[in-house]
Short mmCIF file of N, CA, C and O in Angstrom, two decimals:
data_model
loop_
_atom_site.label_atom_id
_atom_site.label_comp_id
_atom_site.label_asym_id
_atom_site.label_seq_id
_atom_site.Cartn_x
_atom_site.Cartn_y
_atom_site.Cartn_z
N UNK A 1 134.94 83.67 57.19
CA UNK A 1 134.93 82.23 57.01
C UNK A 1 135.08 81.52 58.35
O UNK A 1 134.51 80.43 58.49
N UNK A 2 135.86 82.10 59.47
CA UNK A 2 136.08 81.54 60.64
C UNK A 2 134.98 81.91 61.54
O UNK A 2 134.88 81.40 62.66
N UNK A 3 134.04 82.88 61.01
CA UNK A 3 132.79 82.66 61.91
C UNK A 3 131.94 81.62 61.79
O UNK A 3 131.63 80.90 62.73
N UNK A 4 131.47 81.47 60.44
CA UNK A 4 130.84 80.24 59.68
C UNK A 4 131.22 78.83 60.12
O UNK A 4 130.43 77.93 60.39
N UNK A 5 132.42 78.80 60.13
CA UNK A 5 132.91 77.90 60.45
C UNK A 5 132.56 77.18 61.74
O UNK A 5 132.20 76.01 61.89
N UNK A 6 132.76 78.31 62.78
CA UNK A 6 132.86 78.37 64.57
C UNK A 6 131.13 77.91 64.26
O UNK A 6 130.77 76.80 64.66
N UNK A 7 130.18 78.75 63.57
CA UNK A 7 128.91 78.57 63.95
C UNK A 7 128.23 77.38 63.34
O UNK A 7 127.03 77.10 63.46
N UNK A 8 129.23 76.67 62.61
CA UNK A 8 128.69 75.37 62.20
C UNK A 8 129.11 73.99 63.09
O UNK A 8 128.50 72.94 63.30
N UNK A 9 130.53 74.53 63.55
CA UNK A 9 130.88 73.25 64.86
C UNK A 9 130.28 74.18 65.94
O UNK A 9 131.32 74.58 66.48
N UNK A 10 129.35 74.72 66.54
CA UNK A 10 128.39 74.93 67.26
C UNK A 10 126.99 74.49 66.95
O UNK A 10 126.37 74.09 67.93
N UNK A 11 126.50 74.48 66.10
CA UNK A 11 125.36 73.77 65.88
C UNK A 11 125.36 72.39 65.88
O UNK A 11 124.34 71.71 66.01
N UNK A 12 127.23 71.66 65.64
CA UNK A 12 127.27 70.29 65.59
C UNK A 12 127.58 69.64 66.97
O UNK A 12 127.59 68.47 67.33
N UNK A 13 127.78 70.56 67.48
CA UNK A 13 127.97 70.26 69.01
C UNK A 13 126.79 70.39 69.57
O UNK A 13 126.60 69.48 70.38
N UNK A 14 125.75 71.28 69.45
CA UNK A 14 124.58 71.28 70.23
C UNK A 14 123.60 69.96 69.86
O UNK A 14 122.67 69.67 70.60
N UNK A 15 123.88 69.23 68.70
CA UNK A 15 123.34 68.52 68.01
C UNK A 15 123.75 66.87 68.44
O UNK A 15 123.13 65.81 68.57
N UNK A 16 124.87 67.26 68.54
CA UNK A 16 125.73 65.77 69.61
C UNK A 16 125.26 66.01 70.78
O UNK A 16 124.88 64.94 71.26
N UNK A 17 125.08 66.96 71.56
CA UNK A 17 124.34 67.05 72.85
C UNK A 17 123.52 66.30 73.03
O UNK A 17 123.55 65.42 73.88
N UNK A 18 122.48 66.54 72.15
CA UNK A 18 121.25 66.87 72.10
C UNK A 18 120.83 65.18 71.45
O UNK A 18 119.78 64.77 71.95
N UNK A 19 121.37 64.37 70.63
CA UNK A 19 121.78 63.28 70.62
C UNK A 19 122.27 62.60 72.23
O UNK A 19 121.62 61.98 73.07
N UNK A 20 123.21 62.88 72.20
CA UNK A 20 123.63 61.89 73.78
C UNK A 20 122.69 61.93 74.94
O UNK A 20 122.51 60.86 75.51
N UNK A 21 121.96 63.13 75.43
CA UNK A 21 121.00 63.20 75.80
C UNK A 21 119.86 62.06 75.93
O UNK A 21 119.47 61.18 76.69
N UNK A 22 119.62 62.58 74.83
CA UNK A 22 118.23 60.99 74.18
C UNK A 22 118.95 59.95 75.02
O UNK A 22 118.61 59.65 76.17
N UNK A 23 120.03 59.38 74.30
CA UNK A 23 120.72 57.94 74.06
C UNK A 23 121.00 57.65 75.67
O UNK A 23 121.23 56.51 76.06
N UNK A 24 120.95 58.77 76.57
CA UNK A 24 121.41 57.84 77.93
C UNK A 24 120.36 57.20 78.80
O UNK A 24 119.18 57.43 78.56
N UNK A 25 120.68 56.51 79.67
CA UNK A 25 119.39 55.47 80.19
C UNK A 25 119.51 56.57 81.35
O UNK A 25 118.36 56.98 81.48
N UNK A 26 120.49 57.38 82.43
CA UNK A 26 120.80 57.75 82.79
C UNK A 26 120.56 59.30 82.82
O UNK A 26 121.24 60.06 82.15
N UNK A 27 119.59 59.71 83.61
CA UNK A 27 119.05 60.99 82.84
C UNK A 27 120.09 62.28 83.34
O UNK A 27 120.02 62.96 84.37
N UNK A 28 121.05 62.35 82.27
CA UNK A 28 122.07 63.77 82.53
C UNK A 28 120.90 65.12 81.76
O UNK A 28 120.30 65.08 80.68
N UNK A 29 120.92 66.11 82.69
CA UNK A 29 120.63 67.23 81.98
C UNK A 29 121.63 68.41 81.41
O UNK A 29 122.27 69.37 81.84
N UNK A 30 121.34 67.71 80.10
CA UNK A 30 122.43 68.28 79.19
C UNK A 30 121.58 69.78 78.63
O UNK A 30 122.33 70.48 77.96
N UNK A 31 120.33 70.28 78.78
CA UNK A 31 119.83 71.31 78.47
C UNK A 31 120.14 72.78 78.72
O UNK A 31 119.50 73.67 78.15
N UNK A 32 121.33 73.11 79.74
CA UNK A 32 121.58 74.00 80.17
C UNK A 32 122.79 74.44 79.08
O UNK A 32 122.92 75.53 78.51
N UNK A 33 123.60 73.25 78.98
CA UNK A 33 124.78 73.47 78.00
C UNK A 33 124.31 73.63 76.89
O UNK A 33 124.67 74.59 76.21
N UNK A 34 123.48 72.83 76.49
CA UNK A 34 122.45 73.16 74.65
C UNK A 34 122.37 74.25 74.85
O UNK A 34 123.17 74.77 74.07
N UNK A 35 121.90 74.98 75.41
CA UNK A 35 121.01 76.56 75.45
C UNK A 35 122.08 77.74 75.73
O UNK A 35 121.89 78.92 75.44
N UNK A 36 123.48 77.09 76.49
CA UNK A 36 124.48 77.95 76.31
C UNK A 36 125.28 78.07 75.23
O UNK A 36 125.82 79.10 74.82
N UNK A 37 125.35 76.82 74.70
CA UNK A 37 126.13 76.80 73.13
C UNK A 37 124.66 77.45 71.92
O UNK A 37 124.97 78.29 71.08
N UNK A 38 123.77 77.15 71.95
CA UNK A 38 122.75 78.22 70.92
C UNK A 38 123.35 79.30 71.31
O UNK A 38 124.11 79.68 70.42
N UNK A 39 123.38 80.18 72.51
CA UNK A 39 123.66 81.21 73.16
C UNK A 39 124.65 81.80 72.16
O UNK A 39 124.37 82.48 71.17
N UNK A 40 126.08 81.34 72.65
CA UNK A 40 127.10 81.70 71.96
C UNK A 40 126.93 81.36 70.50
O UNK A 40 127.76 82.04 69.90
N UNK A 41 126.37 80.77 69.80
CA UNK A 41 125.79 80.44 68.58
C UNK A 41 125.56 82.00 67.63
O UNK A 41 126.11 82.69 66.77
N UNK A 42 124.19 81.94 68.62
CA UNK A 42 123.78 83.81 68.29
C UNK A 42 125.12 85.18 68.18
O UNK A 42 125.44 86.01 67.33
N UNK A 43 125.63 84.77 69.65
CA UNK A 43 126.69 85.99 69.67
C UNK A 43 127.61 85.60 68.44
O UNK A 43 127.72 86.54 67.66
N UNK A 44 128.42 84.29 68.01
CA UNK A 44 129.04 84.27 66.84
C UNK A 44 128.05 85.03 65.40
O UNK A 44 128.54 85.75 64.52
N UNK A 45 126.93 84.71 65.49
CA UNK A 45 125.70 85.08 64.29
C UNK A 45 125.70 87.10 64.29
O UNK A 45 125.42 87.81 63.33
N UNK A 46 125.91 87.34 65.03
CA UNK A 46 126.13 88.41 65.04
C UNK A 46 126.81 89.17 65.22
O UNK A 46 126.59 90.32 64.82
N UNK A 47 128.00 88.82 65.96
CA UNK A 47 129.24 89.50 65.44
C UNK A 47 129.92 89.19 64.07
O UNK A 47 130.78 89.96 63.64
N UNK A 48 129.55 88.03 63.36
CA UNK A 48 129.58 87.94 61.94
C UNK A 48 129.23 88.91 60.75
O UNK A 48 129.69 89.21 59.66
N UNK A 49 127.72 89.37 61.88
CA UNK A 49 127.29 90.37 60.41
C UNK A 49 127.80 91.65 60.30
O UNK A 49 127.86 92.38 59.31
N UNK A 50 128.36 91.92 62.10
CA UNK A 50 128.62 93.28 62.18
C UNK A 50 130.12 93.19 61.17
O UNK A 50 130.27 93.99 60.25
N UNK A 51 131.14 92.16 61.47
CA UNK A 51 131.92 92.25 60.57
C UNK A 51 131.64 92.01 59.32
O UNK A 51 132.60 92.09 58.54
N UNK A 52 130.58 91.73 58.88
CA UNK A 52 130.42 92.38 57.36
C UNK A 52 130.14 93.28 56.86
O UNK A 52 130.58 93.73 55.80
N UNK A 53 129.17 93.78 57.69
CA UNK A 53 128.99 94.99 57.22
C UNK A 53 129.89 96.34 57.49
O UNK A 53 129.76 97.44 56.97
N UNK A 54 131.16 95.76 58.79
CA UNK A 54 131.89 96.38 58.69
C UNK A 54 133.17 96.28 57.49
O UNK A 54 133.83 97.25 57.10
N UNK A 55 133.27 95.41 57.20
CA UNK A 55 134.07 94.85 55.85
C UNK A 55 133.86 95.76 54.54
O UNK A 55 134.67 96.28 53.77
N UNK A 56 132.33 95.74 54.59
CA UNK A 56 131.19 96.26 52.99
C UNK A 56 131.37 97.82 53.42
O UNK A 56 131.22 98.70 52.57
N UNK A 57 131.68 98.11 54.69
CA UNK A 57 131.68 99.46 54.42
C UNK A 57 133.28 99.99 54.27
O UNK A 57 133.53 101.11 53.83
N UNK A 58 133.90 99.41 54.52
CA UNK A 58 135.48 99.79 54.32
C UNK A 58 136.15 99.67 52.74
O UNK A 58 137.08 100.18 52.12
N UNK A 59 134.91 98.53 52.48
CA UNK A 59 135.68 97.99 50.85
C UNK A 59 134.85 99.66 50.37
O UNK A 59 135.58 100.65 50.41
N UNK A 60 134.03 99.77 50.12
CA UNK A 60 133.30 101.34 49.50
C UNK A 60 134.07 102.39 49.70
O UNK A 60 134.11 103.34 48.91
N UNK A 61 134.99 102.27 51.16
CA UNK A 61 135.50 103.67 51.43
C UNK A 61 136.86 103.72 50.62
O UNK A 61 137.46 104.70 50.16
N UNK A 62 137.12 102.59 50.58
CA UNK A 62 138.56 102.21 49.95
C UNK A 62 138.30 102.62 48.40
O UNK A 62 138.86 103.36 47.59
N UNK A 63 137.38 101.93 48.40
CA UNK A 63 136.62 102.99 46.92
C UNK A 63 136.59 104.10 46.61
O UNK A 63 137.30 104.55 45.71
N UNK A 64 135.98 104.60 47.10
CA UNK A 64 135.83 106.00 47.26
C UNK A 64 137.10 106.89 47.30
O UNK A 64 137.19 107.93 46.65
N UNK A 65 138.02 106.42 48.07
CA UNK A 65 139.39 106.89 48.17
C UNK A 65 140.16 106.86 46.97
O UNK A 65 140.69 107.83 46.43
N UNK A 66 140.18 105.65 46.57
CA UNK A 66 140.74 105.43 45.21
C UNK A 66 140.43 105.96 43.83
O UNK A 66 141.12 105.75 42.83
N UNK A 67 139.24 106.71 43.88
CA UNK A 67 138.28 107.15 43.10
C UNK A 67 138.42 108.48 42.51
O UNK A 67 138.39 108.98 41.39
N UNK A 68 138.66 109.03 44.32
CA UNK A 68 138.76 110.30 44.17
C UNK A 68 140.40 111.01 44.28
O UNK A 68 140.76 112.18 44.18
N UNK A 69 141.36 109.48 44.60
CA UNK A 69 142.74 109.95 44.24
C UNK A 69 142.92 109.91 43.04
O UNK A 69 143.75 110.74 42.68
N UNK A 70 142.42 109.14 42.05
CA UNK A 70 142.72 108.91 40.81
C UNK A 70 141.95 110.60 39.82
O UNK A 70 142.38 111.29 38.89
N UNK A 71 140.83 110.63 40.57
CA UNK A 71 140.34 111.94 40.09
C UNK A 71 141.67 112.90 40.27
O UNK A 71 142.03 113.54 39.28
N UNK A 72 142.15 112.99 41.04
CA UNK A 72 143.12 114.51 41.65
C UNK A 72 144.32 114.12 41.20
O UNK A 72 144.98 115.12 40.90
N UNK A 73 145.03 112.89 40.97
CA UNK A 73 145.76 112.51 40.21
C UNK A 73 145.93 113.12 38.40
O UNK A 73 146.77 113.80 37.82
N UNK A 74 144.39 112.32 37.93
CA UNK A 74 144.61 112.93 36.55
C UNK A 74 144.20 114.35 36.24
O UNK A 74 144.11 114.62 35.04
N UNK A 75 143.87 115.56 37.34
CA UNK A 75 143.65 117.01 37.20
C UNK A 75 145.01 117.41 37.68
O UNK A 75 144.73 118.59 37.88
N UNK A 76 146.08 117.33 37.97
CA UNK A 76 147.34 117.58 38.31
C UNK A 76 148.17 116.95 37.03
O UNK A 76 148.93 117.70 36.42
N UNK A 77 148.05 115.83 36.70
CA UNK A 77 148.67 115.50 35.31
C UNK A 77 148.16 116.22 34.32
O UNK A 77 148.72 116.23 33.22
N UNK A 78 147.14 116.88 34.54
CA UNK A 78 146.58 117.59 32.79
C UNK A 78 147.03 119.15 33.35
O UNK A 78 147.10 120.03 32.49
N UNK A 79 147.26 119.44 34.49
CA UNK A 79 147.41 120.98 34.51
C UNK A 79 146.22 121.58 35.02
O UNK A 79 146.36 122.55 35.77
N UNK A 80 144.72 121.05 34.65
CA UNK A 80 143.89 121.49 34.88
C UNK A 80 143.24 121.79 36.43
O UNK A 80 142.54 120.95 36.99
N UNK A 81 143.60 123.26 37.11
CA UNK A 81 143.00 122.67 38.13
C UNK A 81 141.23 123.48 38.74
O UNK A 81 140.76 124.44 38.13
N UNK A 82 140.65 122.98 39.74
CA UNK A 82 139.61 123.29 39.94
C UNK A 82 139.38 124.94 40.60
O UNK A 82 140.18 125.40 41.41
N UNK A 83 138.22 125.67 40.12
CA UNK A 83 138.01 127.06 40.60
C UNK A 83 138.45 126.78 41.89
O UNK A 83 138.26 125.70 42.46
N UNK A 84 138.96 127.63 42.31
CA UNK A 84 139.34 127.84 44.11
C UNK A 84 140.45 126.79 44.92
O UNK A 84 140.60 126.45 46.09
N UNK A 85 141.09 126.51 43.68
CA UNK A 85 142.23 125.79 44.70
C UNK A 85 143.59 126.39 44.36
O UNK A 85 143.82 127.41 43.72
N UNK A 86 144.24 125.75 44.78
CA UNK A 86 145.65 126.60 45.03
C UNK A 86 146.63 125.91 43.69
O UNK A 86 146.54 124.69 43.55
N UNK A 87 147.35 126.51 42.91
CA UNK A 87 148.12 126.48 42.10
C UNK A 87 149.17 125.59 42.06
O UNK A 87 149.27 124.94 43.10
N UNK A 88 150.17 125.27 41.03
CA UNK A 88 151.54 125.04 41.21
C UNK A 88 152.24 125.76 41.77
O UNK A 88 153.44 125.49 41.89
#
């Protein structure tokens, strides 16, 4: 949420730039800073996804974990255990 966030007051800032720009009689070149805030724009845009998809893969593993403790859980509560493992 705090990337989204960051990358939406970055687009609103490049956008006020990019506004004041126009509006001065006074020609400031504000184009270098526009193109550095897109810049960092991108790098927020993509370290966003990597943390999702690092997120999406942790929530699965957490899954997976839970899955397969609950499996080994209820074969130890029934007694039952698998060819080739070790006993009570």
């Amino acid at each position: 949420e705090s990337q989204v966030e960051l990358r939406e007051q970055i687009d609103n800032l490049a956008t006020e730039l990019c506004r004041i720009n126009e509006d001065q009689k006074v020609a400031l070149d504000l184009d270098p800073y526009v193109k550095k805030l897109l810049n960092a724009r991108r790098r927020v845009v993509l370290v966003n996804n990597i943390l999702q998809n690092a997120q999406e893969r942790l929530r699965r593993l957490n899954h997976s974990v839970a899955k397969e403790t609950a499996r080994r859980r209820a074969m130890l509560d029934s007694g039952v255990y698998p060819p080739g493992s070790p006993s009570k």
